[in-house]
Coordinates of C-alpha atoms in Angstrom, one line a residue:
M1 CA 199.2 -116.9 -133.0
N2 CA 195.8 -118.6 -132.5
E3 CA 196.6 -121.8 -130.7
S4 CA 194.0 -123.7 -132.7
L5 CA 195.9 -123.1 -135.9
P6 CA 198.9 -125.2 -137.0
R7 CA 202.3 -123.8 -136.3
P8 CA 204.2 -122.3 -139.3
D9 CA 205.9 -125.6 -140.2
A10 CA 202.5 -127.3 -140.3
A11 CA 200.9 -124.4 -142.1
A12 CA 203.7 -124.7 -144.8
T13 CA 202.9 -128.4 -145.1
T14 CA 199.2 -127.5 -145.7
A15 CA 200.3 -125.0 -148.4
T16 CA 202.6 -127.5 -150.0
D17 CA 199.8 -130.0 -150.1
L18 CA 197.7 -127.4 -151.8
G19 CA 200.5 -126.8 -154.3
D20 CA 200.6 -130.6 -155.1
F21 CA 196.8 -130.5 -155.6
V22 CA 197.0 -127.5 -158.0
S23 CA 199.9 -129.0 -159.9
A24 CA 197.9 -132.3 -160.4
S25 CA 194.9 -130.3 -161.5
P26 CA 195.7 -128.3 -164.7
S27 CA 192.1 -128.4 -165.9
S28 CA 188.7 -128.8 -164.4
Y29 CA 188.7 -132.4 -165.6
H30 CA 192.0 -133.1 -163.9
A31 CA 190.8 -131.4 -160.8
V32 CA 187.9 -133.8 -160.3
D33 CA 190.2 -136.7 -161.1
T34 CA 192.6 -135.5 -158.4
A35 CA 189.8 -135.0 -155.9
A36 CA 188.4 -138.4 -156.7
K37 CA 191.7 -140.1 -156.0
R38 CA 191.9 -138.4 -152.6
L39 CA 188.3 -139.4 -151.8
E40 CA 189.0 -143.0 -152.9
G41 CA 192.0 -143.0 -150.5
A42 CA 189.7 -142.0 -147.7
G43 CA 187.2 -144.8 -148.4
F44 CA 184.7 -142.9 -150.6
S45 CA 183.2 -144.9 -153.6
R46 CA 182.1 -143.6 -156.9
L47 CA 178.5 -143.8 -158.0
D48 CA 177.2 -143.9 -161.6
E49 CA 174.4 -141.4 -162.4
S50 CA 173.0 -143.7 -165.0
V51 CA 172.0 -146.5 -162.6
P52 CA 169.8 -146.5 -159.5
W53 CA 171.5 -145.9 -156.1
A54 CA 171.3 -148.0 -153.0
L55 CA 173.0 -146.0 -150.3
T56 CA 174.2 -147.5 -147.0
P57 CA 174.2 -145.4 -143.8
G58 CA 177.6 -144.4 -142.6
T59 CA 179.3 -144.6 -146.1
G60 CA 180.8 -141.9 -148.3
H61 CA 180.2 -141.5 -152.1
Y62 CA 181.0 -139.2 -154.9
V63 CA 179.7 -138.5 -158.4
I64 CA 181.5 -136.9 -161.4
R65 CA 179.7 -135.0 -164.2
D66 CA 182.3 -133.8 -166.7
G67 CA 184.4 -131.3 -164.9
A68 CA 182.3 -131.2 -161.7
L69 CA 182.2 -133.4 -158.7
I70 CA 179.8 -133.9 -155.7
A71 CA 180.8 -136.0 -152.7
W72 CA 179.1 -136.6 -149.4
M73 CA 178.9 -138.8 -146.3
N74 CA 175.7 -140.7 -145.4
P75 CA 174.7 -140.3 -141.8
T76 CA 174.4 -143.4 -139.6
V77 CA 170.8 -142.4 -138.8
T78 CA 168.7 -140.5 -141.4
E79 CA 165.9 -138.2 -140.3
A80 CA 162.6 -137.7 -142.3
A81 CA 164.0 -134.5 -143.8
P82 CA 167.8 -134.7 -143.5
R83 CA 169.7 -131.4 -143.4
F84 CA 172.5 -130.9 -145.9
R85 CA 175.5 -128.9 -145.1
V86 CA 176.9 -128.0 -148.5
F87 CA 180.4 -126.6 -149.1
G88 CA 180.4 -125.3 -152.7
S89 CA 183.3 -124.3 -155.0
H90 CA 184.3 -124.4 -158.6
T91 CA 187.0 -126.2 -160.6
D92 CA 187.6 -123.9 -163.6
S93 CA 190.0 -121.0 -163.9
P94 CA 190.5 -118.3 -166.6
A95 CA 192.8 -119.4 -169.4
F96 CA 193.0 -119.7 -173.2
K97 CA 191.1 -122.5 -174.8
L98 CA 192.4 -124.3 -177.9
K99 CA 190.2 -123.5 -180.9
P100 CA 189.4 -126.0 -183.5
G101 CA 191.3 -125.8 -186.8
G102 CA 194.7 -126.7 -185.5
E103 CA 197.8 -124.7 -186.3
F104 CA 198.8 -121.9 -188.7
T105 CA 202.1 -120.4 -189.6
A106 CA 203.3 -116.8 -189.4
E107 CA 206.7 -115.2 -189.8
G108 CA 208.4 -118.6 -189.7
T109 CA 206.7 -119.8 -186.6
R110 CA 204.0 -122.3 -185.8
Q111 CA 201.0 -120.9 -183.8
V112 CA 197.7 -122.2 -182.5
G113 CA 194.4 -120.4 -182.3
V114 CA 193.0 -119.9 -178.9
E115 CA 189.8 -118.4 -177.5
I116 CA 189.7 -116.6 -174.2
Y117 CA 188.0 -118.5 -171.4
G118 CA 186.6 -116.4 -168.6
G119 CA 188.3 -113.1 -167.7
P120 CA 192.0 -113.7 -167.4
L121 CA 194.4 -110.8 -166.6
L122 CA 195.8 -111.0 -170.1
N123 CA 199.1 -109.3 -169.6
S124 CA 200.0 -111.8 -166.9
W125 CA 200.0 -114.6 -169.5
L126 CA 202.6 -113.0 -171.7
D127 CA 206.2 -114.4 -171.8
R128 CA 205.4 -117.5 -169.8
E129 CA 206.1 -121.1 -170.8
L130 CA 202.7 -122.7 -171.2
A131 CA 201.4 -126.2 -171.5
F132 CA 198.0 -127.4 -172.8
A133 CA 195.8 -129.6 -170.6
G134 CA 192.3 -130.9 -170.7
R135 CA 190.3 -133.9 -172.1
L136 CA 190.2 -135.7 -175.4
S137 CA 187.2 -137.5 -176.8
L138 CA 188.0 -140.6 -178.9
A139 CA 186.2 -142.3 -181.8
D140 CA 185.2 -145.2 -179.6
G141 CA 183.4 -142.8 -177.2
S142 CA 185.9 -142.9 -174.4
I143 CA 187.4 -139.8 -172.7
V144 CA 191.1 -139.4 -171.7
L145 CA 192.9 -136.7 -169.9
A146 CA 195.8 -135.0 -171.6
R147 CA 198.6 -132.7 -170.5
T148 CA 201.6 -131.6 -172.6
G149 CA 204.9 -130.3 -171.4
P150 CA 205.9 -126.6 -171.8
I151 CA 205.3 -126.2 -175.5
A152 CA 203.9 -122.7 -175.9
R153 CA 204.5 -119.0 -175.2
I154 CA 202.7 -115.7 -176.0
P155 CA 205.6 -113.4 -176.7
Q156 CA 205.3 -109.8 -175.9
L157 CA 206.3 -107.0 -178.3
A158 CA 209.7 -105.6 -177.4
I159 CA 209.7 -102.1 -175.9
H160 CA 211.9 -100.9 -178.8
L161 CA 208.9 -101.5 -181.1
D162 CA 206.3 -99.9 -178.8
R163 CA 207.9 -97.0 -176.8
Q164 CA 204.7 -96.1 -175.1
V165 CA 203.9 -99.6 -173.8
N166 CA 204.6 -98.7 -170.2
E167 CA 202.0 -95.9 -170.5
G168 CA 199.3 -98.5 -171.1
L169 CA 199.4 -102.0 -172.7
A170 CA 196.5 -102.7 -175.0
L171 CA 196.1 -106.3 -176.2
D172 CA 193.9 -107.2 -179.1
K173 CA 192.3 -110.5 -178.0
Q174 CA 192.4 -112.0 -181.5
R175 CA 195.7 -110.7 -182.9
H176 CA 197.9 -110.6 -179.9
T177 CA 197.2 -113.8 -177.9
S178 CA 198.0 -116.6 -180.2
P179 CA 200.7 -118.8 -178.7
V180 CA 203.9 -119.8 -180.6
I181 CA 204.6 -123.5 -180.3
G182 CA 207.5 -124.0 -182.7
L183 CA 209.3 -123.2 -185.9
A184 CA 207.5 -123.6 -189.2
D185 CA 210.2 -125.7 -190.7
L186 CA 210.6 -128.1 -187.8
A187 CA 207.0 -129.4 -187.6
E188 CA 207.3 -133.0 -186.4
A189 CA 203.9 -133.1 -184.5
D190 CA 200.9 -130.8 -184.5
I191 CA 199.1 -129.7 -181.3
I192 CA 196.6 -132.6 -181.4
E193 CA 199.4 -135.1 -181.9
L194 CA 201.2 -133.6 -178.9
L195 CA 198.1 -133.8 -176.7
A196 CA 197.3 -137.4 -177.9
A197 CA 200.9 -138.5 -177.2
S198 CA 200.7 -137.1 -173.7
A199 CA 197.5 -139.2 -173.1
G200 CA 199.0 -142.3 -174.7
V201 CA 196.5 -142.5 -177.6
D202 CA 196.6 -142.3 -181.3
A203 CA 196.0 -138.8 -182.7
E204 CA 193.9 -140.2 -185.5
S205 CA 191.4 -141.5 -182.8
V206 CA 190.8 -138.0 -181.4
V207 CA 187.5 -136.6 -182.5
G208 CA 187.1 -133.7 -180.0
H209 CA 189.0 -131.8 -177.4
D210 CA 188.6 -129.4 -174.5
A211 CA 192.2 -128.2 -173.9
Y212 CA 193.4 -125.1 -172.1
T213 CA 196.7 -123.2 -171.5
I214 CA 198.3 -123.6 -168.1
P215 CA 201.5 -121.8 -166.8
T216 CA 204.2 -124.4 -166.1
Q217 CA 205.9 -122.5 -163.2
E218 CA 205.4 -124.5 -160.0
P219 CA 203.6 -123.2 -156.9
A220 CA 205.9 -121.8 -154.3
L221 CA 206.2 -120.4 -150.8
F222 CA 207.8 -117.0 -150.6
G223 CA 208.1 -113.9 -148.4
A224 CA 210.5 -112.8 -145.7
A225 CA 209.1 -115.6 -143.4
E226 CA 207.6 -117.7 -146.3
E227 CA 204.2 -116.4 -145.2
F228 CA 202.9 -116.1 -148.8
F229 CA 202.0 -118.7 -151.4
A230 CA 201.9 -118.1 -155.1
S231 CA 200.3 -120.5 -157.6
P232 CA 198.2 -120.7 -160.7
R233 CA 194.5 -121.4 -160.3
L234 CA 194.1 -120.4 -156.6
D235 CA 190.8 -119.1 -157.8
N236 CA 189.3 -121.5 -157.1
L237 CA 191.3 -124.7 -156.5
L238 CA 192.2 -123.3 -153.1
S239 CA 188.5 -123.8 -152.1
V240 CA 188.3 -127.1 -153.9
H241 CA 191.3 -128.4 -151.9
A242 CA 189.8 -127.0 -148.6
G243 CA 186.5 -128.8 -149.3
V244 CA 188.0 -132.2 -150.3
T245 CA 190.4 -132.1 -147.3
A246 CA 187.7 -131.2 -144.9
L247 CA 185.3 -133.9 -146.1
T248 CA 187.9 -136.6 -145.9
H249 CA 188.8 -135.7 -142.3
L250 CA 185.4 -135.5 -140.6
D251 CA 184.3 -137.5 -137.6
A252 CA 181.6 -139.7 -139.1
D253 CA 180.0 -140.4 -135.7
G254 CA 179.5 -136.7 -134.8
L255 CA 177.8 -135.3 -137.9
D256 CA 175.0 -132.8 -137.8
G257 CA 173.2 -133.6 -141.0
I258 CA 174.7 -134.7 -144.3
P259 CA 178.0 -133.1 -145.2
L260 CA 178.3 -132.5 -148.9
F261 CA 181.1 -131.1 -151.0
A262 CA 180.2 -129.6 -154.5
A263 CA 182.8 -128.5 -157.0
F264 CA 181.1 -127.1 -160.1
D265 CA 182.6 -126.3 -163.5
H266 CA 182.1 -123.2 -165.8
E267 CA 181.8 -120.6 -163.0
E268 CA 184.2 -118.3 -164.8
I269 CA 181.9 -118.2 -167.8
G270 CA 178.5 -117.9 -166.0
S271 CA 177.8 -121.5 -164.8
N272 CA 175.2 -122.2 -167.5
S273 CA 176.0 -125.8 -168.3
R274 CA 175.0 -129.3 -167.1
S275 CA 178.0 -129.3 -164.8
G276 CA 177.7 -125.7 -163.7
A277 CA 175.9 -124.3 -160.7
C278 CA 173.0 -123.1 -162.9
G279 CA 172.5 -126.7 -164.0
P280 CA 170.6 -129.5 -162.2
F281 CA 173.6 -131.4 -160.8
L282 CA 173.3 -130.5 -157.1
A283 CA 169.5 -130.8 -157.2
D284 CA 169.7 -134.1 -158.9
V285 CA 172.2 -135.6 -156.4
T286 CA 170.5 -134.3 -153.3
E287 CA 167.1 -135.5 -154.4
R288 CA 168.5 -139.0 -155.1
I289 CA 170.3 -139.1 -151.7
V290 CA 167.0 -138.4 -149.9
A291 CA 165.1 -140.9 -152.0
S292 CA 167.7 -143.6 -151.5
L293 CA 168.2 -143.1 -147.7
L294 CA 164.4 -142.7 -147.2
P295 CA 162.7 -145.0 -149.8
Q296 CA 159.2 -143.9 -148.5
S297 CA 160.0 -140.2 -148.8
T298 CA 157.9 -137.9 -150.9
R299 CA 158.6 -134.8 -152.9
S300 CA 157.4 -132.8 -149.9
D301 CA 160.1 -134.5 -147.7
Y302 CA 162.8 -133.4 -150.2
L303 CA 161.6 -129.8 -150.2
A304 CA 161.6 -129.8 -146.4
S305 CA 165.1 -131.1 -146.5
M306 CA 166.2 -128.2 -148.8
A307 CA 164.4 -125.7 -146.6
S308 CA 166.5 -126.8 -143.6
S309 CA 169.8 -127.1 -145.5
V310 CA 172.6 -124.5 -145.8
C311 CA 175.3 -123.9 -148.4
V312 CA 178.7 -122.2 -147.8
S313 CA 179.8 -121.0 -151.3
S314 CA 183.6 -120.6 -151.2
D315 CA 185.2 -118.6 -153.9
A316 CA 188.3 -116.3 -154.0
G317 CA 187.9 -112.6 -153.1
H318 CA 190.0 -109.5 -153.0
A319 CA 192.3 -108.3 -150.3
A320 CA 192.8 -104.5 -150.2
H321 CA 195.7 -103.8 -152.5
P322 CA 198.5 -101.7 -151.0
N323 CA 199.3 -100.1 -154.3
Y324 CA 195.7 -99.4 -155.3
P325 CA 193.9 -98.5 -152.0
E326 CA 191.4 -96.3 -153.8
R327 CA 189.9 -99.4 -155.6
H328 CA 188.4 -100.8 -152.4
D329 CA 185.8 -99.7 -149.9
P330 CA 187.4 -96.9 -147.8
H331 CA 186.2 -98.4 -144.5
V332 CA 186.1 -102.2 -145.0
R333 CA 189.7 -103.3 -145.6
P334 CA 190.2 -107.1 -145.7
C335 CA 193.9 -108.0 -145.7
L336 CA 196.0 -111.0 -146.5
G337 CA 196.4 -113.1 -143.3
G338 CA 193.2 -111.7 -141.8
G339 CA 191.2 -114.9 -142.2
P340 CA 188.6 -116.0 -144.8
L341 CA 186.3 -113.4 -146.3
L342 CA 182.6 -113.1 -145.6
K343 CA 181.3 -111.6 -148.9
L344 CA 178.4 -109.2 -148.8
N345 CA 176.5 -107.3 -151.5
A346 CA 173.2 -105.4 -151.3
Q347 CA 172.4 -106.4 -154.9
Q348 CA 172.7 -110.1 -154.0
R349 CA 175.7 -110.6 -156.2
Y350 CA 176.7 -112.5 -153.1
A351 CA 174.0 -114.5 -151.4
T352 CA 175.1 -113.7 -147.8
D353 CA 172.4 -112.3 -145.4
A354 CA 172.1 -112.1 -141.7
V355 CA 171.1 -115.7 -141.3
G356 CA 174.0 -116.9 -143.4
T357 CA 176.4 -114.7 -141.5
A358 CA 175.5 -116.4 -138.3
V359 CA 176.2 -119.8 -139.9
W360 CA 179.7 -118.7 -141.0
S361 CA 180.4 -117.0 -137.7
Q362 CA 179.6 -120.2 -135.8
A363 CA 181.8 -122.3 -138.1
C364 CA 184.8 -119.9 -137.7
A365 CA 184.3 -119.8 -134.0
A366 CA 184.2 -123.6 -133.8
A367 CA 187.4 -123.7 -135.9
G368 CA 189.1 -121.0 -133.8
V369 CA 189.8 -118.8 -136.8
D370 CA 188.9 -115.2 -137.5
Y371 CA 187.0 -114.0 -140.6
Q372 CA 186.8 -110.6 -142.2
D373 CA 184.0 -108.8 -144.1
F374 CA 184.3 -108.0 -147.8
V375 CA 182.2 -105.4 -149.7
S376 CA 183.0 -103.7 -153.0
N377 CA 183.7 -100.0 -153.5
N378 CA 180.3 -98.6 -154.6
A379 CA 182.0 -97.2 -157.7
M380 CA 183.3 -100.6 -158.8
P381 CA 181.2 -103.4 -160.3
C382 CA 180.9 -106.4 -158.0
G383 CA 181.6 -109.9 -159.3
S384 CA 179.5 -112.9 -158.4
T385 CA 179.8 -116.6 -157.9
I386 CA 177.9 -119.8 -157.4
G387 CA 176.2 -118.7 -154.1
P388 CA 173.3 -116.8 -155.6
L389 CA 172.8 -119.5 -158.2
T390 CA 172.6 -122.2 -155.6
A391 CA 170.2 -120.2 -153.4
T392 CA 168.0 -119.5 -156.5
R393 CA 167.9 -123.1 -157.7
L394 CA 167.5 -124.9 -154.4
G395 CA 166.1 -122.4 -152.0
M396 CA 168.5 -123.2 -149.2
T397 CA 170.2 -120.6 -147.0
T398 CA 173.5 -119.7 -148.7
V399 CA 176.5 -117.6 -147.6
D400 CA 179.3 -116.5 -149.8
V401 CA 182.9 -116.7 -148.4
G402 CA 186.4 -117.3 -149.7
P403 CA 190.1 -116.7 -149.3
A404 CA 191.6 -113.2 -149.9
L405 CA 193.9 -113.0 -152.8
Y406 CA 196.1 -110.5 -154.6
S407 CA 196.3 -110.8 -158.5
M408 CA 193.0 -112.6 -158.9
H409 CA 192.7 -114.0 -162.5
S410 CA 196.4 -113.6 -163.1
A411 CA 198.3 -116.5 -164.4
R412 CA 199.9 -116.6 -160.9
E413 CA 197.9 -115.6 -157.9
M414 CA 198.9 -114.9 -154.3
V415 CA 197.5 -115.8 -150.8
A416 CA 198.7 -115.8 -147.2
V417 CA 199.6 -119.2 -146.0
S418 CA 197.7 -118.7 -142.8
D419 CA 194.5 -118.0 -144.8
V420 CA 194.9 -121.4 -146.5
V421 CA 194.9 -123.1 -143.1
A422 CA 192.1 -121.0 -141.8
L423 CA 189.7 -121.7 -144.7
G424 CA 190.3 -125.4 -144.4
A425 CA 189.7 -125.3 -140.7
A426 CA 186.4 -123.4 -141.1
A427 CA 185.3 -125.7 -143.9
K428 CA 185.8 -128.7 -141.7
A429 CA 183.9 -127.1 -138.8
F430 CA 181.0 -126.2 -141.0
L431 CA 180.7 -129.6 -142.6
Q432 CA 181.0 -131.4 -139.2
G433 CA 178.2 -129.2 -137.9
S434 CA 180.1 -127.9 -134.9

């Protein structure tokens, strides 16, 4: 075992802390609230985007925009064109979003209409007890977080009624995914009333909602030596947890530039929103940081700052699957427990290039962890993430990395405990500037 990594008991503690973070973060809105509480506990203070900022050297701050959060530490001494070290991630995960229109009844049951959010592995959501979580907007303009208990389930058709189901399951996204939440003749509260009650507000005051299904089974260590960790939303709360934890454990006196953690929303549906990586959030915040720390700075100073900055975009990737080896590149075989992935793609679906590779290599070396390359099988389409979007919008050097998972976009994903630790260590080394 690499001596710079925690021993198994400490590694399990790190995974357990990740599990606590995930459990407290059933939606992107909850995730930024959970992150904010950890930042506040470490001395960071929240800023309001609607008022001017007066930043003090050596302090830490964060900003929330809907389901996205950006946090950073101000250096004690600011150069004319400060260099940002950005660790990027995203807060959202595939799920089913509650449709407007409330409930309907069918075959003696109460059901709710849902719309598929992102690209969930649909069959993994069947026959699981589900809750709903998200945010409610109220008539007075306020926003509250809501989370029900286990009230829903998407029941699968019995094999007796589909004898060929094991030859190939085909789910109609409209007809086969509506959750059952109760019996038609026992309707005491509808879904909005249940959400409102969980938030401690009157259902009649609710004028809008962004609520999503979540599996209610808790995260868990497992494996012959408890070397694995299973949980919902590892894509991408594992990276969010790594970034928050790293930022709150930096040595403020030994920083190389401005360490900044960015957690965007809506990555799973393309990032095209005011709180997504395609939006102006990161550009807005970095420009205001430079302007506040250097009141005499110009637009040219800001552009120079962006040119010298670097972003590590951390999002989950695929480990080579032992039961489907042909789905991966025949020669590049990343595995669980092999360290964080360096994600490369010739079509720039990932933003990594030779310059970014050197940045990630240095961070991993400073952290004492190994990393492994990831490329797609040429016959398989390659996914993408916030890395290319950040590089395109801000022009900074960007490298795409992430933890290796099995069952990505399942209701319950799987990672090696050692990789949880390694990603956190590399994130800290990168933000520190080692």
